[in-house]
JSON list of C-alpha atoms in Angstrom, two decimals:
[
{"chain": "Q", "resi": 1262, "resn": "UNK", "atom": "CA", "xyz": [6.92, -51.88, 5.32]},
{"chain": "Q", "resi": 1263, "resn": "UNK", "atom": "CA", "xyz": [7.25, -48.31, 6.44]},
{"chain": "Q", "resi": 1264, "resn": "UNK", "atom": "CA", "xyz": [9.21, -47.32, 3.43]},
{"chain": "Q", "resi": 1265, "resn": "UNK", "atom": "CA", "xyz": [6.57, -48.76, 1.18]},
{"chain": "Q", "resi": 1266, "resn": "UNK", "atom": "CA", "xyz": [4.14, -46.22, 2.45]},
{"chain": "Q", "resi": 1267, "resn": "UNK", "atom": "CA", "xyz": [3.94, -42.52, 0.58]},
{"chain": "Q", "resi": 1268, "resn": "UNK", "atom": "CA", "xyz": [5.22, -39.99, 2.77]},
{"chain": "Q", "resi": 1269, "resn": "UNK", "atom": "CA", "xyz": [3.04, -37.57, 4.37]},
{"chain": "Q", "resi": 1270, "resn": "UNK", "atom": "CA", "xyz": [4.88, -34.67, 3.07]},
{"chain": "Q", "resi": 1271, "resn": "UNK", "atom": "CA", "xyz": [4.19, -36.03, -0.54]},
{"chain": "Q", "resi": 1272, "resn": "UNK", "atom": "CA", "xyz": [0.52, -36.60, 0.22]},
{"chain": "Q", "resi": 1273, "resn": "UNK", "atom": "CA", "xyz": [0.12, -33.05, 1.68]},
{"chain": "Q", "resi": 1274, "resn": "UNK", "atom": "CA", "xyz": [1.96, -31.56, -1.39]},
{"chain": "Q", "resi": 1275, "resn": "UNK", "atom": "CA", "xyz": [-0.08, -33.32, -3.90]},
{"chain": "Q", "resi": 1276, "resn": "UNK", "atom": "CA", "xyz": [-3.36, -31.94, -2.04]},
{"chain": "Q", "resi": 1277, "resn": "UNK", "atom": "CA", "xyz": [-2.03, -28.38, -1.76]},
{"chain": "Q", "resi": 1278, "resn": "UNK", "atom": "CA", "xyz": [-3.12, -27.48, -5.19]},
{"chain": "Q", "resi": 1279, "resn": "UNK", "atom": "CA", "xyz": [-6.79, -26.94, -5.92]},
{"chain": "Q", "resi": 1280, "resn": "UNK", "atom": "CA", "xyz": [-7.13, -28.62, -9.27]},
{"chain": "Q", "resi": 1281, "resn": "UNK", "atom": "CA", "xyz": [-5.61, -31.69, -7.74]},
{"chain": "Q", "resi": 1282, "resn": "UNK", "atom": "CA", "xyz": [-8.05, -31.47, -4.79]},
{"chain": "Q", "resi": 1283, "resn": "UNK", "atom": "CA", "xyz": [-10.81, -31.13, -7.59]},
{"chain": "Q", "resi": 1284, "resn": "UNK", "atom": "CA", "xyz": [-9.47, -34.35, -9.21]},
{"chain": "Q", "resi": 1285, "resn": "UNK", "atom": "CA", "xyz": [-9.51, -36.15, -5.77]},
{"chain": "Q", "resi": 1286, "resn": "UNK", "atom": "CA", "xyz": [-13.10, -35.10, -4.94]},
{"chain": "Q", "resi": 1287, "resn": "UNK", "atom": "CA", "xyz": [-14.26, -36.41, -8.35]},
{"chain": "Q", "resi": 1288, "resn": "UNK", "atom": "CA", "xyz": [-12.37, -39.61, -7.68]},
{"chain": "Q", "resi": 1289, "resn": "UNK", "atom": "CA", "xyz": [-14.00, -39.93, -4.30]},
{"chain": "Q", "resi": 1290, "resn": "UNK", "atom": "CA", "xyz": [-17.05, -40.97, -6.05]},
{"chain": "Q", "resi": 1291, "resn": "UNK", "atom": "CA", "xyz": [-15.70, -43.67, -8.36]},
{"chain": "Q", "resi": 1292, "resn": "UNK", "atom": "CA", "xyz": [-12.84, -44.14, -10.90]},
{"chain": "Q", "resi": 1293, "resn": "UNK", "atom": "CA", "xyz": [-12.69, -41.80, -14.05]},
{"chain": "Q", "resi": 1294, "resn": "UNK", "atom": "CA", "xyz": [-10.61, -41.47, -16.88]},
{"chain": "Q", "resi": 1295, "resn": "UNK", "atom": "CA", "xyz": [-8.19, -38.81, -17.40]},
{"chain": "Q", "resi": 1296, "resn": "UNK", "atom": "CA", "xyz": [-10.45, -37.27, -20.09]},
{"chain": "Q", "resi": 1297, "resn": "UNK", "atom": "CA", "xyz": [-13.31, -37.29, -17.50]},
{"chain": "Q", "resi": 1298, "resn": "UNK", "atom": "CA", "xyz": [-10.89, -35.59, -14.74]},
{"chain": "Q", "resi": 1299, "resn": "UNK", "atom": "CA", "xyz": [-9.77, -32.94, -17.22]},
{"chain": "Q", "resi": 1300, "resn": "UNK", "atom": "CA", "xyz": [-13.28, -32.21, -18.62]},
{"chain": "Q", "resi": 1301, "resn": "UNK", "atom": "CA", "xyz": [-14.16, -29.46, -15.69]},
{"chain": "Q", "resi": 1302, "resn": "UNK", "atom": "CA", "xyz": [-10.72, -28.14, -15.38]},
{"chain": "Q", "resi": 1303, "resn": "UNK", "atom": "CA", "xyz": [-9.35, -25.06, -17.51]},
{"chain": "Q", "resi": 1304, "resn": "UNK", "atom": "CA", "xyz": [-6.18, -26.65, -18.43]},
{"chain": "Q", "resi": 1305, "resn": "UNK", "atom": "CA", "xyz": [-4.63, -28.84, -21.29]},
{"chain": "Q", "resi": 1306, "resn": "UNK", "atom": "CA", "xyz": [-4.38, -32.38, -21.20]},
{"chain": "Q", "resi": 1307, "resn": "UNK", "atom": "CA", "xyz": [-0.60, -32.41, -20.45]},
{"chain": "Q", "resi": 1308, "resn": "UNK", "atom": "CA", "xyz": [-1.26, -30.25, -17.50]},
{"chain": "Q", "resi": 1309, "resn": "UNK", "atom": "CA", "xyz": [-3.76, -32.62, -16.08]},
{"chain": "Q", "resi": 1310, "resn": "UNK", "atom": "CA", "xyz": [-1.42, -35.56, -16.73]},
{"chain": "Q", "resi": 1311, "resn": "UNK", "atom": "CA", "xyz": [1.30, -33.58, -14.69]},
{"chain": "Q", "resi": 1312, "resn": "UNK", "atom": "CA", "xyz": [-1.37, -33.26, -11.88]},
{"chain": "Q", "resi": 1313, "resn": "UNK", "atom": "CA", "xyz": [-2.14, -36.78, -11.86]},
{"chain": "Q", "resi": 1314, "resn": "UNK", "atom": "CA", "xyz": [1.57, -37.63, -11.82]},
{"chain": "Q", "resi": 1315, "resn": "UNK", "atom": "CA", "xyz": [1.82, -35.68, -8.30]},
{"chain": "Q", "resi": 1316, "resn": "UNK", "atom": "CA", "xyz": [-1.16, -37.20, -7.22]},
{"chain": "Q", "resi": 1317, "resn": "UNK", "atom": "CA", "xyz": [0.25, -40.94, -7.85]},
{"chain": "Q", "resi": 1318, "resn": "UNK", "atom": "CA", "xyz": [3.78, -39.73, -6.19]},
{"chain": "Q", "resi": 1319, "resn": "UNK", "atom": "CA", "xyz": [1.58, -38.88, -3.24]},
{"chain": "Q", "resi": 1320, "resn": "UNK", "atom": "CA", "xyz": [0.28, -42.18, -3.34]},
{"chain": "Q", "resi": 1321, "resn": "UNK", "atom": "CA", "xyz": [-3.33, -40.80, -3.63]},
{"chain": "Q", "resi": 1322, "resn": "UNK", "atom": "CA", "xyz": [-4.25, -42.01, -6.78]},
{"chain": "Q", "resi": 1323, "resn": "UNK", "atom": "CA", "xyz": [-3.69, -45.13, -8.75]},
{"chain": "Q", "resi": 1324, "resn": "UNK", "atom": "CA", "xyz": [-4.16, -45.18, -12.88]},
{"chain": "Q", "resi": 1325, "resn": "UNK", "atom": "CA", "xyz": [-4.17, -48.21, -15.11]},
{"chain": "Q", "resi": 1326, "resn": "UNK", "atom": "CA", "xyz": [-3.84, -47.84, -18.77]},
{"chain": "Q", "resi": 1327, "resn": "UNK", "atom": "CA", "xyz": [-6.05, -50.14, -20.97]},
{"chain": "Q", "resi": 1328, "resn": "UNK", "atom": "CA", "xyz": [-5.80, -49.55, -24.77]},
{"chain": "Q", "resi": 1329, "resn": "UNK", "atom": "CA", "xyz": [-5.96, -45.91, -25.05]},
{"chain": "Q", "resi": 1330, "resn": "UNK", "atom": "CA", "xyz": [-7.70, -45.08, -21.81]},
{"chain": "Q", "resi": 1331, "resn": "UNK", "atom": "CA", "xyz": [-5.97, -44.45, -18.52]},
{"chain": "Q", "resi": 1332, "resn": "UNK", "atom": "CA", "xyz": [-8.54, -44.92, -15.77]},
{"chain": "Q", "resi": 1333, "resn": "UNK", "atom": "CA", "xyz": [-7.67, -43.19, -12.36]},
{"chain": "Q", "resi": 1334, "resn": "UNK", "atom": "CA", "xyz": [-8.72, -44.48, -9.03]},
{"chain": "Q", "resi": 1335, "resn": "UNK", "atom": "CA", "xyz": [-8.51, -43.07, -5.55]},
{"chain": "Q", "resi": 1336, "resn": "UNK", "atom": "CA", "xyz": [-6.51, -45.12, -2.76]},
{"chain": "Q", "resi": 1337, "resn": "UNK", "atom": "CA", "xyz": [-8.59, -44.14, 0.20]},
{"chain": "Q", "resi": 1338, "resn": "UNK", "atom": "CA", "xyz": [-6.46, -46.57, 2.49]},
{"chain": "Q", "resi": 1339, "resn": "UNK", "atom": "CA", "xyz": [-3.55, -43.97, 1.81]},
{"chain": "Q", "resi": 1340, "resn": "UNK", "atom": "CA", "xyz": [-5.64, -40.82, 2.65]},
{"chain": "Q", "resi": 1341, "resn": "UNK", "atom": "CA", "xyz": [-6.46, -42.61, 5.67]},
{"chain": "Q", "resi": 1342, "resn": "UNK", "atom": "CA", "xyz": [-2.83, -41.97, 6.88]},
{"chain": "Q", "resi": 1343, "resn": "UNK", "atom": "CA", "xyz": [-3.08, -38.30, 6.47]},
{"chain": "Q", "resi": 1344, "resn": "UNK", "atom": "CA", "xyz": [-6.66, -38.91, 8.59]},
{"chain": "Q", "resi": 1345, "resn": "UNK", "atom": "CA", "xyz": [-4.84, -40.53, 11.14]},
{"chain": "Q", "resi": 1346, "resn": "UNK", "atom": "CA", "xyz": [-2.02, -38.20, 11.27]},
{"chain": "Q", "resi": 1347, "resn": "UNK", "atom": "CA", "xyz": [-4.41, -35.04, 11.51]},
{"chain": "Q", "resi": 1348, "resn": "UNK", "atom": "CA", "xyz": [-6.45, -37.00, 14.34]},
{"chain": "Q", "resi": 1349, "resn": "UNK", "atom": "CA", "xyz": [-3.36, -37.47, 16.51]},
{"chain": "Q", "resi": 1350, "resn": "UNK", "atom": "CA", "xyz": [-2.78, -33.66, 16.30]},
{"chain": "Q", "resi": 1351, "resn": "UNK", "atom": "CA", "xyz": [-6.28, -32.97, 17.09]},
{"chain": "Q", "resi": 1352, "resn": "UNK", "atom": "CA", "xyz": [-6.25, -35.26, 19.97]},
{"chain": "Q", "resi": 1353, "resn": "UNK", "atom": "CA", "xyz": [-3.08, -34.07, 21.33]},
{"chain": "Q", "resi": 1354, "resn": "UNK", "atom": "CA", "xyz": [-4.46, -30.62, 21.30]},
{"chain": "Q", "resi": 1355, "resn": "UNK", "atom": "CA", "xyz": [-7.65, -31.28, 22.69]},
{"chain": "Q", "resi": 1356, "resn": "UNK", "atom": "CA", "xyz": [-6.19, -32.72, 25.71]},
{"chain": "Q", "resi": 1357, "resn": "UNK", "atom": "CA", "xyz": [-3.77, -29.44, 26.00]},
{"chain": "Q", "resi": 1358, "resn": "UNK", "atom": "CA", "xyz": [-6.94, -27.33, 25.90]},
{"chain": "Q", "resi": 1359, "resn": "UNK", "atom": "CA", "xyz": [-8.64, -29.74, 28.37]},
{"chain": "Q", "resi": 1360, "resn": "UNK", "atom": "CA", "xyz": [-5.71, -29.30, 31.02]},
{"chain": "Q", "resi": 1361, "resn": "UNK", "atom": "CA", "xyz": [-5.67, -25.26, 30.13]},
{"chain": "Q", "resi": 1362, "resn": "UNK", "atom": "CA", "xyz": [-9.28, -25.30, 31.13]},
{"chain": "Q", "resi": 1363, "resn": "UNK", "atom": "CA", "xyz": [-9.02, -27.22, 34.01]},
{"chain": "Q", "resi": 1364, "resn": "UNK", "atom": "CA", "xyz": [-6.16, -24.86, 35.03]},
{"chain": "Q", "resi": 1365, "resn": "UNK", "atom": "CA", "xyz": [-8.30, -21.82, 34.55]},
{"chain": "Q", "resi": 1366, "resn": "UNK", "atom": "CA", "xyz": [-11.08, -23.03, 36.33]},
{"chain": "Q", "resi": 1367, "resn": "UNK", "atom": "CA", "xyz": [-9.08, -24.06, 39.30]},
{"chain": "Q", "resi": 1368, "resn": "UNK", "atom": "CA", "xyz": [-7.52, -20.44, 39.06]},
{"chain": "Q", "resi": 1369, "resn": "UNK", "atom": "CA", "xyz": [-10.72, -19.00, 38.85]},
{"chain": "Q", "resi": 1370, "resn": "UNK", "atom": "CA", "xyz": [-12.20, -21.01, 42.16]},
{"chain": "Q", "resi": 1371, "resn": "UNK", "atom": "CA", "xyz": [-8.81, -19.67, 44.05]},
{"chain": "Q", "resi": 1372, "resn": "UNK", "atom": "CA", "xyz": [-9.81, -16.21, 43.28]},
{"chain": "Q", "resi": 1373, "resn": "UNK", "atom": "CA", "xyz": [-13.40, -16.32, 44.21]}
]
């Protein structure tokens, strides 16, 4: 089961590019065709397709071709994996900072 999930490395790599983040943001409002995704971007359709391939490899986007139209949709369950990873890091750092704050408060009390 773990091997079926996209790796975090591929997800973050896919999100590293501003054009791909723009596509993800557009897809967060609902499915869109490749031409709809390409419209606001200053790049060729083949370049947009390459970016979509990276997003699909990262598991962030799924696409389906019906006739001549390829429609893309975001996979929120996959993005939630990245969110969980980030939240775990945040929780760890908040605990560390809380302990540091307790330590510094105790040091301050000892000096006064």
